[in-house]
Coordinates of C-alpha atoms in Angstrom, one line a residue:
M1 CA -26.1 -9.4 9.1
P2 CA -24.7 -11.0 12.3
R3 CA -21.9 -13.6 12.1
T4 CA -22.1 -16.9 13.8
R5 CA -18.5 -18.0 13.2
H6 CA -15.2 -16.6 14.4
T7 CA -16.9 -13.7 16.2
A8 CA -14.7 -13.8 19.3
A9 CA -11.5 -14.3 17.4
F10 CA -12.3 -11.4 15.0
A11 CA -13.2 -9.1 17.9
L12 CA -9.7 -9.4 19.2
I13 CA -8.2 -8.9 15.7
T14 CA -10.4 -5.8 15.1
V15 CA -9.6 -4.2 18.4
A16 CA -5.9 -4.7 17.7
A17 CA -6.2 -3.4 14.1
L18 CA -8.1 -0.3 15.1
A19 CA -5.7 0.4 17.9
L20 CA -2.7 0.3 15.6
T21 CA -4.2 2.1 12.7
A22 CA -5.4 4.9 15.0
C23 CA -1.8 5.7 15.6
G24 CA -1.7 7.0 12.1
S25 CA -4.4 9.6 12.5
G26 CA -4.7 12.8 14.4
N27 CA -1.4 14.3 15.1
P28 CA 1.2 12.6 13.0
A29 CA 4.1 11.0 14.9
S30 CA 7.6 11.5 13.8
A31 CA 10.2 8.7 13.6
P32 CA 13.6 8.4 11.9
A33 CA 14.0 6.0 8.9
G34 CA 15.4 2.7 9.8
A35 CA 13.3 2.3 13.0
A36 CA 12.2 -1.2 12.2
G37 CA 13.6 -3.9 14.5
D38 CA 15.4 -7.2 13.9
G39 CA 13.9 -10.7 14.0
A40 CA 13.8 -14.1 12.5
A41 CA 13.5 -14.5 8.8
G42 CA 10.2 -15.6 7.3
D43 CA 8.1 -15.1 10.5
G44 CA 5.5 -13.0 8.7
A45 CA 3.8 -16.2 7.4
A46 CA 2.4 -17.0 10.8
K47 CA -0.9 -15.6 11.9
G48 CA -0.7 -12.4 14.0
K49 CA 3.0 -11.8 13.3
V50 CA 4.7 -9.0 11.4
P51 CA 8.1 -10.0 9.9
T52 CA 11.0 -8.0 11.5
T53 CA 14.0 -9.4 9.7
D54 CA 16.7 -6.8 9.1
V55 CA 17.2 -6.6 5.3
V56 CA 18.3 -2.9 5.2
S57 CA 21.3 -2.3 7.5
S58 CA 23.8 -3.9 5.1
V59 CA 23.0 -1.5 2.3
R60 CA 25.9 0.7 1.4
K61 CA 26.0 4.2 -0.2
D62 CA 26.0 4.3 -4.0
E63 CA 28.2 7.4 -4.8
V64 CA 27.0 7.5 -8.4
A65 CA 23.3 7.5 -7.4
A66 CA 24.0 10.0 -4.6
K67 CA 25.6 12.5 -7.1
L68 CA 22.3 12.6 -8.9
L69 CA 20.7 14.4 -5.9
P70 CA 20.5 18.2 -6.0
A71 CA 23.6 19.8 -4.3
D72 CA 21.5 21.4 -1.5
V73 CA 20.0 18.0 -0.7
R74 CA 23.4 16.3 -0.6
A75 CA 24.7 19.1 1.7
A76 CA 21.7 18.9 4.1
G77 CA 21.7 15.1 4.1
T78 CA 18.0 14.9 5.1
L79 CA 14.6 14.7 3.5
T80 CA 11.1 14.6 5.0
I81 CA 9.1 11.5 4.1
A82 CA 5.4 11.1 4.7
A83 CA 4.2 7.5 5.3
S84 CA 0.7 6.2 5.3
V85 CA 0.7 3.4 8.0
S86 CA -2.5 1.4 8.0
N87 CA -2.3 -1.4 5.5
P88 CA 0.2 -4.3 5.8
P89 CA 2.4 -5.4 4.2
G90 CA 2.8 -1.9 2.8
A91 CA 3.2 -0.3 6.3
T92 CA 1.9 -1.2 9.7
Y93 CA 3.0 -0.9 13.4
L94 CA 4.8 -3.5 15.4
A95 CA 3.4 -4.6 18.8
D96 CA 4.8 -1.5 20.6
G97 CA 2.4 0.7 18.6
K98 CA 5.2 3.0 17.6
T99 CA 7.7 1.2 15.4
V100 CA 6.7 1.1 11.7
A101 CA 7.4 -1.8 9.4
G102 CA 6.4 -2.9 5.9
T103 CA 7.5 -3.0 2.3
D104 CA 7.2 0.8 2.0
I105 CA 9.3 1.3 5.1
D106 CA 12.0 -1.2 4.0
F107 CA 12.3 0.3 0.5
A108 CA 12.4 3.8 1.8
D109 CA 15.1 3.0 4.4
A110 CA 17.1 1.1 1.9
V111 CA 17.0 4.0 -0.7
A112 CA 18.0 6.4 2.1
R113 CA 21.1 4.3 2.7
K114 CA 21.9 4.1 -1.0
L115 CA 21.8 7.8 -1.3
G116 CA 23.6 8.6 1.9
L117 CA 20.5 10.4 3.4
R118 CA 18.6 10.4 6.6
F119 CA 14.8 10.5 6.2
T120 CA 12.7 12.2 8.8
R121 CA 9.5 10.1 8.7
E122 CA 6.1 11.6 9.6
V123 CA 3.1 9.3 9.7
A124 CA 0.2 10.9 7.8
S125 CA -3.2 9.8 6.5
F126 CA -3.3 8.3 3.1
E127 CA -5.6 10.9 1.5
A128 CA -3.5 13.8 2.9
I129 CA -0.1 12.8 1.6
L130 CA -0.4 13.6 -2.2
P131 CA -1.9 17.1 -1.7
A132 CA 0.8 17.8 1.0
L133 CA 3.6 17.0 -1.5
G134 CA 2.2 19.6 -3.8
S135 CA 2.3 22.2 -1.0
G136 CA 5.9 21.4 -0.2
K137 CA 5.1 20.0 3.3
Y138 CA 6.9 16.7 2.5
D139 CA 9.7 15.9 0.0
V140 CA 8.5 12.3 -0.7
G141 CA 5.6 10.1 0.2
T142 CA 4.9 6.4 0.6
G143 CA 1.5 4.7 0.9
N144 CA 1.4 2.0 -1.8
F145 CA 0.6 4.8 -4.2
G146 CA -0.4 3.3 -7.6
V147 CA 0.6 5.1 -10.7
T148 CA -2.5 6.4 -12.6
E149 CA -3.0 8.9 -15.4
E150 CA -4.9 11.2 -13.1
R151 CA -2.2 11.2 -10.5
R152 CA 0.5 11.8 -13.0
K153 CA -0.9 15.2 -13.8
T154 CA 0.2 16.5 -10.4
I155 CA 2.6 13.9 -9.0
D156 CA 5.9 12.3 -10.1
F157 CA 6.5 8.7 -9.2
V158 CA 9.6 6.5 -9.0
T159 CA 8.4 2.9 -9.1
Y160 CA 9.6 0.0 -6.9
I161 CA 6.9 -2.7 -7.0
N162 CA 3.9 -3.8 -8.9
D163 CA 0.7 -4.3 -6.9
G164 CA -2.8 -3.3 -7.9
Q165 CA -6.5 -3.8 -7.1
G166 CA -8.3 -7.0 -5.9
F167 CA -11.2 -8.3 -3.9
A168 CA -11.8 -10.3 -0.7
V169 CA -15.1 -11.8 0.7
R170 CA -16.3 -13.8 3.7
D171 CA -16.0 -17.5 3.5
D172 CA -19.8 -17.8 3.3
S173 CA -20.0 -15.5 0.2
T174 CA -21.5 -17.1 -2.9
L175 CA -19.4 -14.8 -5.1
K176 CA -16.8 -16.8 -6.9
E177 CA -15.0 -14.0 -8.8
A178 CA -15.3 -10.4 -9.7
T179 CA -13.3 -9.9 -12.9
D180 CA -16.0 -7.6 -14.1
L181 CA -17.5 -4.9 -11.8
T182 CA -21.0 -5.9 -12.9
R183 CA -20.5 -9.0 -10.7
L184 CA -20.8 -6.6 -7.8
C185 CA -24.2 -5.2 -8.7
G186 CA -26.6 -5.1 -5.8
L187 CA -23.8 -5.7 -3.2
T188 CA -22.1 -3.4 -0.7
V189 CA -18.4 -2.8 -1.4
G190 CA -16.1 -1.6 1.4
T191 CA -12.9 0.2 0.5
G192 CA -10.4 2.9 1.6
A193 CA -11.3 6.6 1.3
G194 CA -9.3 8.6 -1.2
T195 CA -7.9 5.6 -3.0
T196 CA -7.8 4.4 -6.6
F197 CA -10.3 1.7 -5.5
E198 CA -12.9 4.3 -4.6
V199 CA -12.3 6.1 -7.9
T200 CA -12.7 2.9 -9.9
L201 CA -15.9 1.9 -8.1
E202 CA -17.5 5.4 -8.4
E203 CA -16.6 5.8 -12.0
S204 CA -17.9 2.4 -13.0
R205 CA -21.1 2.3 -10.9
H206 CA -23.1 3.1 -14.0
L207 CA -22.2 -0.3 -15.5
C208 CA -24.9 -1.9 -13.3
T209 CA -27.7 0.6 -14.2
D210 CA -26.6 0.3 -17.9
A211 CA -27.2 -3.4 -17.6
G212 CA -30.6 -2.8 -16.0
R213 CA -29.4 -4.0 -12.6
K214 CA -29.2 -2.5 -9.1
P215 CA -26.0 -0.6 -8.7
Y216 CA -23.5 -1.6 -6.0
D217 CA -23.2 0.5 -2.9
V218 CA -19.7 1.9 -1.9
K219 CA -18.8 2.4 1.7
T220 CA -15.4 4.1 2.4
Y221 CA -13.3 3.9 5.5
N222 CA -10.2 5.8 6.7
D223 CA -8.4 2.7 8.0
Q224 CA -8.1 -1.0 7.1
G225 CA -9.3 -2.1 10.5
A226 CA -12.7 -0.5 9.9
T227 CA -12.8 -1.8 6.4
W228 CA -12.3 -5.4 7.5
A229 CA -14.7 -5.0 10.4
S230 CA -17.4 -4.0 7.9
L231 CA -16.8 -7.2 6.0
Q232 CA -16.7 -9.5 9.0
Q233 CA -19.8 -7.9 10.6
G234 CA -21.8 -8.1 7.4
R235 CA -22.0 -4.3 6.6
S236 CA -20.0 -5.0 3.5
D237 CA -20.2 -7.9 1.1
V238 CA -16.9 -7.4 -0.6
V239 CA -13.7 -5.5 0.2
M240 CA -11.7 -3.9 -2.5
S241 CA -8.0 -3.1 -1.7
T242 CA -4.5 -3.8 -2.7
I243 CA -3.7 -7.2 -4.0
N244 CA -0.8 -7.6 -1.5
G245 CA -2.8 -6.1 1.3
L246 CA -5.7 -8.5 0.8
R247 CA -3.5 -11.6 0.5
Y248 CA -1.7 -10.6 3.7
A249 CA -4.9 -9.8 5.6
V250 CA -6.7 -13.1 4.8
G251 CA -3.7 -14.9 6.1
Q252 CA -4.0 -13.1 9.4
Q253 CA -7.7 -13.6 10.2
E254 CA -10.2 -16.4 9.9
G255 CA -13.5 -16.4 8.0
V256 CA -12.4 -14.4 4.9
R257 CA -10.8 -15.4 1.6
F258 CA -9.0 -13.6 -1.3
L259 CA -11.3 -13.5 -4.3
N260 CA -9.2 -12.4 -7.3
E261 CA -7.0 -9.8 -8.8
F262 CA -8.8 -7.1 -10.7
K263 CA -6.1 -4.7 -12.1
R264 CA -2.4 -4.4 -11.7
L265 CA -0.7 -1.0 -11.1
D266 CA 2.9 0.1 -10.7
V267 CA 3.6 1.5 -7.2
G268 CA 6.1 4.2 -6.5
F269 CA 7.6 6.8 -4.3
A270 CA 5.5 10.0 -4.7
F271 CA 6.9 13.5 -5.3
K272 CA 5.7 16.9 -6.2
K273 CA 5.5 17.3 -10.0
G274 CA 8.8 18.3 -11.6
T275 CA 10.9 17.0 -8.7
P276 CA 14.7 16.9 -9.2
L277 CA 14.8 14.0 -6.8
A278 CA 13.4 11.3 -9.1
P279 CA 16.6 10.3 -11.0
A280 CA 18.5 9.7 -7.8
F281 CA 15.7 7.6 -6.3
Q282 CA 15.4 5.6 -9.6
A283 CA 19.1 4.9 -9.5
A284 CA 18.9 3.9 -5.9
V285 CA 16.0 1.4 -6.5
N286 CA 17.9 -0.1 -9.4
G287 CA 21.0 -0.3 -7.2
L288 CA 19.0 -2.3 -4.7
K289 CA 18.0 -4.7 -7.4
A290 CA 21.6 -5.1 -8.4
D291 CA 22.9 -5.8 -4.9
G292 CA 20.2 -8.3 -4.0
T293 CA 18.5 -6.1 -1.3
Y294 CA 15.4 -5.8 -3.5
D295 CA 14.8 -9.5 -3.6
R296 CA 15.4 -9.8 0.1
I297 CA 12.7 -7.2 0.8
L298 CA 10.2 -9.0 -1.4
K299 CA 11.0 -12.4 0.2
K300 CA 10.7 -11.0 3.7
W301 CA 7.1 -9.8 3.0
G302 CA 6.1 -12.7 0.7
I303 CA 5.4 -10.5 -2.3
G304 CA 7.7 -12.0 -4.9
A305 CA 5.0 -11.6 -7.6
S306 CA 5.3 -7.8 -7.2
A307 CA 8.8 -7.6 -8.6
I308 CA 9.5 -5.1 -11.4
R309 CA 12.2 -5.4 -14.0
T310 CA 13.5 -1.9 -13.5
S311 CA 12.5 1.3 -11.7
Q312 CA 10.8 3.9 -13.9
I313 CA 10.0 7.6 -13.5
S314 CA 6.2 8.2 -13.9
P315 CA 5.5 5.4 -16.4
P316 CA 2.0 5.3 -18.1
E317 CA -0.7 3.7 -16.1
I318 CA -1.0 0.0 -16.8
K319 CA -4.1 -0.7 -18.8

């Protein structure tokens, strides 16, 4: 279905988005933690801008938290962290196409400072990170990973925000809300490959046929640029993604609107099951809450509603 509004503007947005997200595929780039630059506070609210305020460099080492690290990690002083970089405000690239920025990046860099560590960051595709943790390729992963019962079987989490699942549509959509997945019957839903959204949609597709209605069609994409392009160009009727990611995206482009939240999930650093690193990371996150850094990160990215009371290690999935 061709669009008649905002076509030229979206073409530019899509080209830029695809160019940036493509940097996270193929051969992963390596970058040290703390690579994000400085800038003016609050500038992320403007269209086309990624906030670059420095809210991390003032964080000081917490000796109590650091002592919770295994002795060999303290001695080495480094960990390898895999980052999925394709979905702001979780993680994206700045205009140079190399520097990563986002909530995941700021929280990881702040935790590194709390623990007196240096993270070697490798950009990896979202769907590749969790299996790679199990193989020992990476020590920790970030990618707005929601805590689910299925993931808890093989992955340990240390939570730092609460996000979840939601929907967005074009402005011309007649869909008013999708609090029940049967509202999507007969439509095409675009979402990320290997995500909780894909799992939720596939597991619930039967709800439409059970109700005697045409099931929705699920189209998956490996980056957010392609997902939004499918919506804007009429190949998808609805996008399902992170609540924070959707709210951020609709503020950066014309012709689309946030529809509603569907389900909340805790989000955390991801580790191989049985990791000895979790207690130290939990103490570090709670230390960031205590010294005010936590709130500064949330304010920078405009996600105050995602605050958690305290960091937890692999809590049960929010039902």
